[in-house]
Amino acid sequence: MPLAPTVPATPATTTASRREAGGKQPPAAERVYTHVKRGVLERRYEGGTLLTEGELAEAVGVSRTPVREALLKLEVEGLLRLYPKKGALVLPVSAQEIADVVETRLLVETHAVRKAVPAPPGLLDRLAELLEKQREQAAAGELAAAAVTDRCFHAEIVRSGGNDILSRLYDQLRDRQLRMGVAVMHSHPDRIAKTLAEHEELLAALRAEDADAAVAVVTRHVGWFQHLARGATR
């Protein structure tokens, strides 16, 4: 199993960006948690990577005690598996996890997009803004950021229905969606162009108030991930 690579600080993990309004940093365990979780979701720490407490403590600038606390939390979330005296193994995305996420997304999103016709005030403008943002990120090669915007695009439609319970259920898939999205963009470089095209189709269907067409685009767009469950995990 590969050891964790040295991960340079990103804007999201620099000391300045972690400071709170009063000039204080978040607790040490929270900083470690954020550092590792971002690394896993953005694939800087890929599945099969072994993370050691010492390396993480040095990377974040803390002692080993908060590192253990953060790793325990991430194990509960299903991102890592701890091995005493060895470290924490980053778990790869399993075929079953992909299948489960796709099934849940299809149930939620096909319902939400049908409910979004006719579109509530502001929804179409917001989707157009997100689509343009994702297009710019893709052109700049910012794949992790594009995956976040991709998720925001779909979440905006789900939230537009006004069902808080359904929105919270969808939000629970956030981390898994981001990790899968980044993996797909790296392993299938041509997919980003298809994703943008399908988002354009979906926006056009909503503008035309064609619920059946919108549902068809969502089914094809989200269902594409099913083929990942038939192949290797990442």
Tab-separated table of C-alpha atoms in Angstrom:
chain	number	residue	atom	x	y	z
A	1	MET	CA	0.000	0.000	0.000
A	2	PRO	CA	1.435	3.424	-0.966
A	3	LEU	CA	2.418	5.893	1.719
A	4	ALA	CA	0.812	9.299	1.814
A	5	PRO	CA	2.435	11.789	-0.542
A	6	THR	CA	3.567	15.157	0.718
A	7	VAL	CA	0.570	17.417	0.213
A	8	PRO	CA	1.319	21.115	-0.236
A	9	ALA	CA	-0.917	23.566	1.553
A	10	THR	CA	-3.856	24.794	-0.483
A	11	PRO	CA	-5.723	28.083	0.006
A	12	ALA	CA	-8.348	26.163	1.938
A	13	THR	CA	-5.824	24.790	4.405
A	14	THR	CA	-3.510	27.721	5.007
A	15	THR	CA	-3.279	29.227	8.453
A	16	ALA	CA	-4.790	32.493	7.326
A	17	SER	CA	-7.873	30.906	5.811
A	18	ARG	CA	-8.442	28.761	8.889
A	19	ARG	CA	-8.574	31.712	11.245
A	20	GLU	CA	-11.937	32.530	12.738
A	21	ALA	CA	-13.432	35.994	13.088
A	22	GLY	CA	-11.587	36.589	16.365
A	23	GLY	CA	-8.212	35.695	14.848
A	24	LYS	CA	-8.135	32.241	16.433
A	25	GLN	CA	-7.598	28.990	14.603
A	26	PRO	CA	-10.075	26.117	14.901
A	27	PRO	CA	-9.126	23.354	17.381
A	28	ALA	CA	-6.198	21.180	16.318
A	29	ALA	CA	-8.329	18.071	15.739
A	30	GLU	CA	-10.655	20.055	13.483
A	31	ARG	CA	-7.724	21.319	11.421
A	32	VAL	CA	-6.418	17.780	10.963
A	33	TYR	CA	-9.910	16.542	10.088
A	34	THR	CA	-10.317	19.241	7.422
A	35	HIS	CA	-6.838	18.646	6.000
A	36	VAL	CA	-7.283	14.883	5.650
A	37	LYS	CA	-10.860	15.001	4.450
A	38	ARG	CA	-10.045	17.489	1.711
A	39	GLY	CA	-7.098	15.347	0.699
A	40	VAL	CA	-9.309	12.262	0.396
A	41	LEU	CA	-12.217	13.965	-1.393
A	42	GLU	CA	-9.916	15.751	-3.837
A	43	ARG	CA	-7.866	12.579	-4.417
A	44	ARG	CA	-4.582	13.954	-3.140
A	45	TYR	CA	-4.845	10.975	-0.794
A	46	GLU	CA	-6.111	8.221	-3.072
A	47	GLY	CA	-7.696	4.915	-2.098
A	48	GLY	CA	-5.055	2.524	-0.779
A	49	THR	CA	-2.839	5.277	0.653
A	50	LEU	CA	-1.538	4.682	4.179
A	51	LEU	CA	-1.566	7.813	6.324
A	52	THR	CA	0.660	7.910	9.395
A	53	GLU	CA	0.053	9.980	12.494
A	54	GLY	CA	3.555	11.446	12.394
A	55	GLU	CA	3.293	12.644	8.799
A	56	LEU	CA	-0.115	14.208	9.376
A	57	ALA	CA	0.981	15.867	12.620
A	58	GLU	CA	3.934	17.427	10.798
A	59	ALA	CA	1.832	18.488	7.796
A	60	VAL	CA	-0.741	20.312	9.920
A	61	GLY	CA	1.636	21.434	12.665
A	62	VAL	CA	0.018	19.697	15.630
A	63	SER	CA	0.788	16.898	18.087
A	64	ARG	CA	-0.293	13.314	17.481
A	65	THR	CA	-3.209	13.417	19.958
A	66	PRO	CA	-5.537	15.558	17.777
A	67	VAL	CA	-4.482	13.499	14.755
A	68	ARG	CA	-5.838	10.352	16.415
A	69	GLU	CA	-9.088	12.138	17.251
A	70	ALA	CA	-9.541	13.322	13.670
A	71	LEU	CA	-8.748	9.912	12.180
A	72	LEU	CA	-11.284	8.212	14.451
A	73	LYS	CA	-13.965	10.600	13.203
A	74	LEU	CA	-13.051	9.954	9.583
A	75	GLU	CA	-13.168	6.205	10.197
A	76	VAL	CA	-16.733	6.561	11.474
A	77	GLU	CA	-17.579	8.414	8.250
A	78	GLY	CA	-16.275	5.476	6.231
A	79	LEU	CA	-13.350	7.248	4.579
A	80	LEU	CA	-10.544	5.513	6.481
A	81	ARG	CA	-9.736	2.271	8.283
A	82	LEU	CA	-7.401	2.507	11.259
A	83	TYR	CA	-4.620	0.006	11.877
A	84	PRO	CA	-3.001	0.216	15.342
A	85	LYS	CA	0.678	1.237	15.263
A	86	LYS	CA	0.581	1.480	11.455
A	87	GLY	CA	-1.715	4.326	10.524
A	88	ALA	CA	-4.937	4.862	8.617
A	89	LEU	CA	-5.726	3.375	5.217
A	90	VAL	CA	-7.720	5.514	2.792
A	91	LEU	CA	-10.578	3.290	1.653
A	92	PRO	CA	-11.229	3.107	-2.088
A	93	VAL	CA	-14.709	3.814	-3.404
A	94	SER	CA	-16.428	0.441	-3.658
A	95	ALA	CA	-18.644	-0.745	-6.480
A	96	GLN	CA	-21.510	-1.181	-4.015
A	97	GLU	CA	-21.117	2.383	-2.748
A	98	ILE	CA	-21.290	3.714	-6.299
A	99	ALA	CA	-24.426	1.691	-7.003
A	100	ASP	CA	-26.073	2.846	-3.772
A	101	VAL	CA	-25.281	6.509	-4.411
A	102	VAL	CA	-26.602	6.343	-7.974
A	103	GLU	CA	-29.809	4.639	-6.874
A	104	THR	CA	-30.440	7.241	-4.178
A	105	ARG	CA	-29.608	10.150	-6.470
A	106	LEU	CA	-31.998	8.912	-9.139
A	107	LEU	CA	-34.841	8.591	-6.640
A	108	VAL	CA	-34.295	12.077	-5.238
A	109	GLU	CA	-33.315	13.965	-8.372
A	110	THR	CA	-35.965	12.670	-10.769
A	111	HIS	CA	-38.613	13.649	-8.204
A	112	ALA	CA	-36.994	17.039	-7.598
A	113	VAL	CA	-36.574	17.986	-11.249
A	114	ARG	CA	-40.188	17.124	-12.044
A	115	LYS	CA	-41.248	19.273	-9.104
A	116	ALA	CA	-39.062	22.099	-10.437
A	117	VAL	CA	-41.387	22.537	-13.438
A	118	PRO	CA	-42.378	25.347	-13.662
A	119	ALA	CA	-39.126	26.637	-12.204
A	120	PRO	CA	-39.349	28.639	-8.959
A	121	PRO	CA	-38.151	32.287	-9.117
A	122	GLY	CA	-34.392	32.589	-9.427
A	123	LEU	CA	-33.688	28.908	-10.068
A	124	LEU	CA	-32.907	29.222	-13.770
A	125	ASP	CA	-30.582	32.188	-13.229
A	126	ARG	CA	-28.774	30.361	-10.436
A	127	LEU	CA	-28.317	27.230	-12.563
A	128	ALA	CA	-27.016	29.326	-15.452
A	129	GLU	CA	-24.462	30.952	-13.126
A	130	LEU	CA	-23.288	27.572	-11.821
A	131	LEU	CA	-23.037	26.162	-15.335
A	132	GLU	CA	-20.841	29.045	-16.442
A	133	LYS	CA	-18.707	28.703	-13.320
A	134	GLN	CA	-18.218	24.990	-13.949
A	135	ARG	CA	-17.340	25.669	-17.568
A	136	GLU	CA	-14.614	28.119	-16.490
A	137	GLN	CA	-13.258	25.693	-13.881
A	138	ALA	CA	-13.112	22.869	-16.399
A	139	ALA	CA	-11.275	25.062	-18.909
A	140	ALA	CA	-8.736	25.953	-16.223
A	141	GLY	CA	-8.227	22.289	-15.295
A	142	GLU	CA	-9.635	22.829	-11.791
A	143	LEU	CA	-11.252	19.407	-11.573
A	144	ALA	CA	-11.882	19.309	-7.821
A	145	ALA	CA	-13.557	22.716	-7.943
A	146	ALA	CA	-15.602	21.668	-10.982
A	147	ALA	CA	-16.822	18.602	-9.074
A	148	VAL	CA	-17.982	20.828	-6.207
A	149	THR	CA	-19.855	23.101	-8.621
A	150	ASP	CA	-21.369	20.050	-10.323
A	151	ARG	CA	-22.806	18.932	-7.008
A	152	CYS	CA	-24.075	22.455	-6.264
A	153	PHE	CA	-25.900	22.492	-9.615
A	154	HIS	CA	-27.879	19.379	-8.724
A	155	ALA	CA	-28.378	20.370	-5.080
A	156	GLU	CA	-29.892	23.689	-6.195
A	157	ILE	CA	-32.642	21.809	-8.031
A	158	VAL	CA	-33.313	19.567	-5.043
A	159	ARG	CA	-33.494	22.552	-2.662
A	160	SER	CA	-35.831	24.432	-4.994
A	161	GLY	CA	-38.617	22.000	-4.083
A	162	GLY	CA	-38.785	23.378	-0.548
A	163	ASN	CA	-38.691	19.928	1.095
A	164	ASP	CA	-36.130	20.308	3.894
A	165	ILE	CA	-36.153	16.615	4.758
A	166	LEU	CA	-35.379	15.644	1.167
A	167	SER	CA	-32.679	18.308	0.958
A	168	ARG	CA	-31.000	17.007	4.110
A	169	LEU	CA	-31.119	13.461	2.755
A	170	TYR	CA	-29.463	14.640	-0.436
A	171	ASP	CA	-26.836	16.576	1.503
A	172	GLN	CA	-25.824	13.361	3.264
A	173	LEU	CA	-24.532	12.130	-0.101
A	174	ARG	CA	-22.301	15.196	-0.528
A	175	ASP	CA	-18.925	13.706	0.380
A	176	ARG	CA	-19.497	10.534	-1.608
A	177	GLN	CA	-20.638	12.540	-4.635
A	178	LEU	CA	-17.611	14.820	-4.516
A	179	ARG	CA	-15.177	11.930	-4.241
A	180	MET	CA	-16.824	10.051	-7.094
A	181	GLY	CA	-17.014	13.208	-9.190
A	182	VAL	CA	-13.320	14.023	-8.883
A	183	ALA	CA	-12.391	10.396	-9.593
A	184	VAL	CA	-14.513	10.375	-12.742
A	185	MET	CA	-13.033	13.614	-14.058
A	186	HIS	CA	-9.508	12.253	-13.605
A	187	SER	CA	-10.162	8.806	-15.047
A	188	HIS	CA	-12.530	9.947	-17.826
A	189	PRO	CA	-11.229	13.325	-19.057
A	190	ASP	CA	-13.868	13.445	-21.799
A	191	ARG	CA	-16.662	13.206	-19.240
A	192	ILE	CA	-16.435	16.854	-18.168
A	193	ALA	CA	-17.477	18.014	-21.646
A	194	LYS	CA	-20.419	15.594	-21.609
A	195	THR	CA	-21.374	16.744	-18.127
A	196	LEU	CA	-21.466	20.365	-19.248
A	197	ALA	CA	-23.525	19.447	-22.306
A	198	GLU	CA	-26.021	17.502	-20.196
A	199	HIS	CA	-26.304	20.367	-17.714
A	200	GLU	CA	-27.100	22.640	-20.663
A	201	GLU	CA	-29.769	20.168	-21.816
A	202	LEU	CA	-31.280	20.046	-18.343
A	203	LEU	CA	-31.377	23.829	-18.065
A	204	ALA	CA	-33.002	24.060	-21.496
A	205	ALA	CA	-35.674	21.520	-20.505
A	206	LEU	CA	-36.469	23.478	-17.349
A	207	ARG	CA	-36.699	26.714	-19.307
A	208	ALA	CA	-39.079	25.026	-21.749
A	209	GLU	CA	-41.105	23.682	-18.779
A	210	ASP	CA	-40.747	20.181	-20.194
A	211	ALA	CA	-40.776	17.933	-17.122
A	212	ASP	CA	-40.480	14.678	-19.076
A	213	ALA	CA	-37.416	15.914	-20.956
A	214	ALA	CA	-35.825	17.124	-17.718
A	215	VAL	CA	-36.378	13.748	-16.046
A	216	ALA	CA	-34.908	11.966	-19.078
A	217	VAL	CA	-31.737	14.103	-18.945
A	218	VAL	CA	-31.304	13.521	-15.206
A	219	THR	CA	-31.809	9.766	-15.620
A	220	ARG	CA	-29.194	9.585	-18.374
A	221	HIS	CA	-26.804	11.982	-16.628
A	222	VAL	CA	-26.838	10.343	-13.184
A	223	GLY	CA	-27.284	6.808	-14.516
A	224	TRP	CA	-23.991	7.068	-16.412
A	225	PHE	CA	-22.173	6.483	-13.108
A	226	GLN	CA	-23.606	2.965	-12.985
A	227	HIS	CA	-20.904	1.738	-15.335
A	228	LEU	CA	-18.316	2.569	-12.697
A	229	ALA	CA	-19.876	-0.015	-10.410
A	230	ARG	CA	-19.135	-2.665	-13.038
A	231	GLY	CA	-15.430	-1.811	-13.173
A	232	ALA	CA	-12.556	-1.092	-10.850
A	233	THR	CA	-12.924	1.200	-7.883
A	234	ARG	CA	-10.893	4.379	-7.383
